[in-house]
Tab-separated table of C-alpha atoms in Angstrom:
chain	number	residue	atom	x	y	z
A	122	MET	CA	-32.950	61.263	40.905
A	123	ILE	CA	-30.134	62.987	39.018
A	124	LEU	CA	-27.028	64.018	40.933
A	125	PHE	CA	-24.656	66.630	39.581
A	126	ILE	CA	-21.159	66.966	40.992
A	127	CYS	CA	-18.965	69.876	39.943
A	128	LEU	CA	-15.252	69.990	40.773
A	129	ASN	CA	-13.374	73.254	40.480
A	130	SER	CA	-9.609	73.603	40.850
A	131	VAL	CA	-7.994	76.911	41.808
A	132	SER	CA	-4.266	77.464	42.148
A	133	PRO	CA	-3.647	80.732	44.043
A	134	PRO	CA	-0.351	82.463	43.218
A	135	GLY	CA	2.199	81.613	45.856
A	136	GLY	CA	-0.446	79.753	47.839
A	137	ASP	CA	-2.080	83.035	48.856
A	138	PHE	CA	-5.686	82.228	49.776
A	139	SER	CA	-6.510	85.939	50.018
A	140	ASP	CA	-6.242	86.174	46.236
A	141	PRO	CA	-9.556	87.602	44.839
A	142	VAL	CA	-10.262	84.625	42.567
A	143	THR	CA	-9.543	82.182	45.365
A	144	SER	CA	-11.645	84.135	47.876
A	145	ALA	CA	-14.572	84.290	45.452
A	146	THR	CA	-14.333	80.551	44.825
A	147	LEU	CA	-14.219	79.712	48.535
A	148	GLY	CA	-17.332	81.821	49.021
A	149	ILE	CA	-19.267	79.575	46.655
A	150	VAL	CA	-18.021	76.037	47.179
A	151	GLN	CA	-19.473	73.796	49.878
A	152	VAL	CA	-16.478	71.467	50.123
A	153	PHE	CA	-12.838	72.517	50.010
A	154	TRP	CA	-9.738	70.346	49.800
A	155	GLY	CA	-6.653	72.445	50.459
A	156	LEU	CA	-3.549	70.821	49.003
A	157	ASP	CA	-0.357	71.411	50.970
A	158	LYS	CA	3.025	71.679	49.255
A	159	LYS	CA	4.878	70.881	52.481
A	160	LEU	CA	2.987	67.632	52.883
A	161	ALA	CA	3.796	66.659	49.298
A	162	GLN	CA	7.479	67.400	49.884
A	163	ARG	CA	7.383	65.049	52.891
A	164	LYS	CA	5.779	62.371	50.673
A	165	HIS	CA	2.598	62.540	52.709
A	166	PHE	CA	-0.195	61.563	50.357
A	167	PRO	CA	-2.914	62.562	49.883
A	168	SER	CA	-1.401	65.997	50.541
A	169	VAL	CA	-4.636	67.505	51.835
A	170	ASN	CA	-4.203	69.977	54.680
A	171	TRP	CA	-6.629	68.830	57.398
A	172	ASN	CA	-6.708	72.248	59.075
A	173	LEU	CA	-7.519	74.206	55.896
A	174	SER	CA	-9.975	71.785	54.331
A	175	TYR	CA	-13.645	71.810	55.259
A	176	SER	CA	-17.139	70.686	54.339
A	177	LYS	CA	-20.394	72.586	54.807
A	178	TYR	CA	-22.428	69.386	54.613
A	179	LEU	CA	-21.667	68.280	58.174
A	180	LYS	CA	-25.158	68.994	59.520
A	181	VAL	CA	-26.779	67.440	56.460
A	182	LEU	CA	-24.808	64.220	56.915
A	183	GLY	CA	-25.268	64.184	60.692
A	184	PRO	CA	-28.377	61.936	60.708
A	185	HIS	CA	-26.656	59.462	58.386
A	186	TYR	CA	-23.603	59.296	60.639
A	187	ASP	CA	-25.758	58.848	63.753
A	188	ALA	CA	-27.685	56.006	62.142
A	189	THR	CA	-24.648	54.278	60.620
A	190	GLU	CA	-21.892	54.871	63.180
A	191	PRO	CA	-23.213	56.487	66.380
A	192	GLY	CA	-20.584	58.679	67.974
A	193	PHE	CA	-18.659	59.315	64.759
A	194	VAL	CA	-19.440	63.052	64.730
A	195	GLU	CA	-17.958	63.474	68.191
A	196	LEU	CA	-14.910	61.395	67.228
A	197	ARG	CA	-14.369	63.552	64.150
A	198	THR	CA	-14.588	66.723	66.254
A	199	ARG	CA	-12.146	65.371	68.848
A	200	THR	CA	-9.728	64.327	66.107
A	201	LYS	CA	-9.794	67.788	64.559
A	202	GLU	CA	-9.142	69.312	67.992
A	203	ILE	CA	-6.089	67.096	68.516
A	204	LEU	CA	-4.671	67.938	65.083
A	205	GLN	CA	-5.354	71.653	65.526
A	206	LYS	CA	-3.695	71.713	68.942
A	207	GLU	CA	-0.673	69.912	67.501
A	208	ASP	CA	-0.429	72.615	64.846
A	209	ASP	CA	-0.612	75.306	67.539
A	210	LEU	CA	2.195	73.615	69.474
A	211	ALA	CA	4.476	73.291	66.434
A	212	GLU	CA	5.956	76.783	66.835
A	213	ILE	CA	6.640	76.243	70.544
A	214	VAL	CA	8.384	72.952	69.800
A	215	GLN	CA	10.610	74.651	67.220
A	216	LEU	CA	11.607	77.344	69.720
A	217	VAL	CA	12.132	75.431	72.964
A	218	GLY	CA	11.920	71.753	72.007
A	219	LYS	CA	9.439	69.018	72.849
A	220	SER	CA	11.014	68.360	76.266
A	221	ALA	CA	9.777	71.733	77.540
A	222	LEU	CA	6.138	70.827	76.950
A	223	GLY	CA	3.733	69.550	79.575
A	224	GLU	CA	2.804	65.873	79.687
A	225	ASN	CA	-0.627	66.476	78.166
A	226	ASP	CA	0.928	68.340	75.249
A	227	LYS	CA	3.404	65.509	74.679
A	228	ILE	CA	0.482	63.090	74.495
A	229	THR	CA	-1.263	65.342	71.989
A	230	LEU	CA	1.830	65.500	69.789
A	231	GLU	CA	2.258	61.723	69.805
A	232	VAL	CA	-1.392	60.953	69.067
A	233	ALA	CA	-1.419	63.612	66.330
A	234	ARG	CA	1.649	61.958	64.803
A	235	MET	CA	-0.120	58.598	64.812
A	236	LEU	CA	-3.201	60.152	63.250
A	237	LYS	CA	-1.138	61.719	60.474
A	238	ASP	CA	1.105	58.727	59.767
A	239	ASP	CA	-1.233	55.820	60.470
A	240	PHE	CA	-4.635	57.235	59.516
A	241	LEU	CA	-4.456	60.256	57.212
A	242	GLN	CA	-1.473	59.117	55.164
A	243	GLN	CA	-2.654	56.608	52.570
A	244	ASN	CA	-1.330	54.543	49.704
A	245	GLY	CA	-4.032	54.259	47.065
A	246	MET	CA	-2.093	51.519	45.263
A	247	SER	CA	-2.163	49.159	48.247
A	248	GLU	CA	-4.828	46.627	49.100
A	249	TYR	CA	-5.292	47.943	52.625
A	250	ASP	CA	-5.555	51.660	51.720
A	251	ARG	CA	-7.346	51.818	48.369
A	252	TYR	CA	-10.642	51.174	50.113
A	253	CYS	CA	-11.644	51.641	53.732
A	254	PRO	CA	-15.180	50.801	54.924
A	255	PHE	CA	-16.830	53.404	57.097
A	256	TYR	CA	-17.026	51.153	60.166
A	257	LYS	CA	-13.245	50.676	60.049
A	258	THR	CA	-12.674	54.422	59.695
A	259	SER	CA	-14.884	55.097	62.702
A	260	ALA	CA	-13.303	52.308	64.776
A	261	MET	CA	-9.774	53.522	64.050
A	262	LEU	CA	-10.634	57.061	65.099
A	263	ARG	CA	-12.294	55.762	68.243
A	264	ASN	CA	-9.198	53.822	69.229
A	265	PHE	CA	-6.889	56.806	68.708
A	266	VAL	CA	-9.164	59.141	70.668
A	267	VAL	CA	-9.654	56.652	73.522
A	268	PHE	CA	-5.903	56.120	73.777
A	269	HIS	CA	-5.399	59.901	73.941
A	270	ASP	CA	-8.034	60.335	76.641
A	271	CYS	CA	-6.752	57.381	78.701
A	272	ALA	CA	-3.190	58.666	78.569
A	273	VAL	CA	-4.267	62.174	79.598
A	274	LYS	CA	-6.273	60.725	82.476
A	275	ALA	CA	-3.311	58.624	83.603
A	276	VAL	CA	-0.861	61.549	83.779
A	277	SER	CA	-3.434	63.713	85.547
A	278	GLN	CA	-3.874	61.194	88.372
A	279	GLY	CA	-0.288	61.156	89.612
A	280	ASP	CA	3.376	61.588	88.811
A	281	ILE	CA	3.307	59.174	85.864
A	282	THR	CA	4.826	60.642	82.698
A	283	PHE	CA	4.104	59.993	79.058
A	284	ASN	CA	7.508	58.336	78.667
A	285	LYS	CA	6.436	55.755	81.233
A	286	ILE	CA	3.175	55.268	79.356
A	287	LYS	CA	5.123	54.655	76.152
A	288	ASP	CA	7.285	52.100	77.935
A	289	SER	CA	4.354	50.244	79.485
A	290	ALA	CA	2.003	50.501	76.493
A	291	GLY	CA	4.487	50.139	73.648
A	292	ASP	CA	2.757	47.012	72.311
A	293	LEU	CA	-0.572	48.786	72.383
A	294	MET	CA	0.775	51.770	70.450
A	295	PHE	CA	2.242	49.390	67.885
A	296	LYS	CA	-1.168	47.759	67.439
A	297	LEU	CA	-2.700	51.191	66.908
A	298	SER	CA	-0.206	51.845	64.120
A	299	GLN	CA	-1.054	48.502	62.500
A	300	MET	CA	-4.852	48.910	62.353
A	301	LYS	CA	-4.821	50.241	58.798
A	302	PHE	CA	-3.106	47.095	57.510
A	303	GLU	CA	-5.987	44.852	58.489
A	304	VAL	CA	-7.780	43.797	55.317
A	305	ARG	CA	-10.959	41.776	54.898
A	306	ASN	CA	-11.724	40.555	51.372
A	307	ASP	CA	-15.435	40.238	52.063
A	308	ALA	CA	-16.179	43.490	53.879
A	309	LEU	CA	-19.925	42.855	53.960
A	310	ALA	CA	-19.636	39.396	55.508
A	311	THR	CA	-16.960	40.303	58.032
A	312	GLY	CA	-18.100	43.816	58.863
A	313	ILE	CA	-19.727	42.790	62.133
A	314	GLN	CA	-16.735	40.658	63.090
A	315	LEU	CA	-14.206	43.406	62.344
A	316	THR	CA	-16.268	45.976	64.217
A	317	SER	CA	-16.392	43.619	67.187
A	318	GLU	CA	-12.616	43.233	67.092
A	319	TYR	CA	-12.124	46.982	67.179
A	320	SER	CA	-14.767	47.373	69.879
A	321	LEU	CA	-12.974	44.792	71.993
A	322	ARG	CA	-9.736	46.743	71.665
A	323	ARG	CA	-11.578	49.915	72.576
A	324	LYS	CA	-12.943	48.180	75.682
A	325	GLU	CA	-9.454	47.052	76.618
A	326	ARG	CA	-8.300	50.689	76.443
A	327	SER	CA	-11.332	52.385	77.955
A	328	PRO	CA	-10.795	54.527	81.076
A	329	SER	CA	-13.014	52.125	83.045
A	330	ASN	CA	-10.867	49.103	82.234
A	331	ARG	CA	-8.610	48.457	85.208
A	332	SER	CA	-6.062	46.169	83.553
A	333	TRP	CA	-4.589	48.757	81.183
A	334	MET	CA	-4.571	51.538	83.751
A	335	HIS	CA	-3.196	49.146	86.373
A	336	SER	CA	-0.307	48.216	84.070
A	337	MET	CA	0.675	51.891	83.924
A	338	TRP	CA	0.647	52.263	87.688
A	339	ARG	CA	2.460	48.958	88.117
A	340	SER	CA	5.146	50.234	85.751
A	341	ARG	CA	5.457	53.357	87.851
A	342	ARG	CA	5.885	51.319	91.047
A	343	SER	CA	8.526	49.132	89.422
A	344	LEU	CA	10.583	52.268	88.828
A	345	GLY	CA	10.408	53.076	92.521
A	346	ARG	CA	8.120	56.071	92.032
């Protein structure tokens, strides 16, 4: 079987994607990586805008994802929703500040920040970022999404705030930020072990796990709430 891959680069004047050449190109290509000047200025590499970029091969790759990492498609969709909502909230934050947002929105902003800084931002020259096996990618996304959902569930069940969650789960959030730095030299031999480690962490943070949720409520009681 012969596989042909064609890469085409288009630089629209002033970043205007309505330019005729750019519009014609986008109508043909199946995969689009939209580079973002603002990301590059912030030293966020690769500077690929996650809200502009897309792939039309999602349905084609669906069976492969389901067979290799069941649940990955849903995790990818949830991640995109979190990042898109964070982008929608950006203008409100600039106008009135983050303190005026609801607790759920504060959680979304924090998880989106972790996704951008600790997952999407990469250093291709480093040992931990130049290669990432698919099972690690899927496990990292799962942990971020589960943390988001657990935090949302916690604030919806009472008067607990996200600030209290950050205080009681600070170590957990630090571990989430450190996932990318875990490196295994023999990915094939340790793949099952690493996946088990991530699955264990996911279990520790699942909504059904009482210890993590109980620590949040215990923190709330210690504050006299």
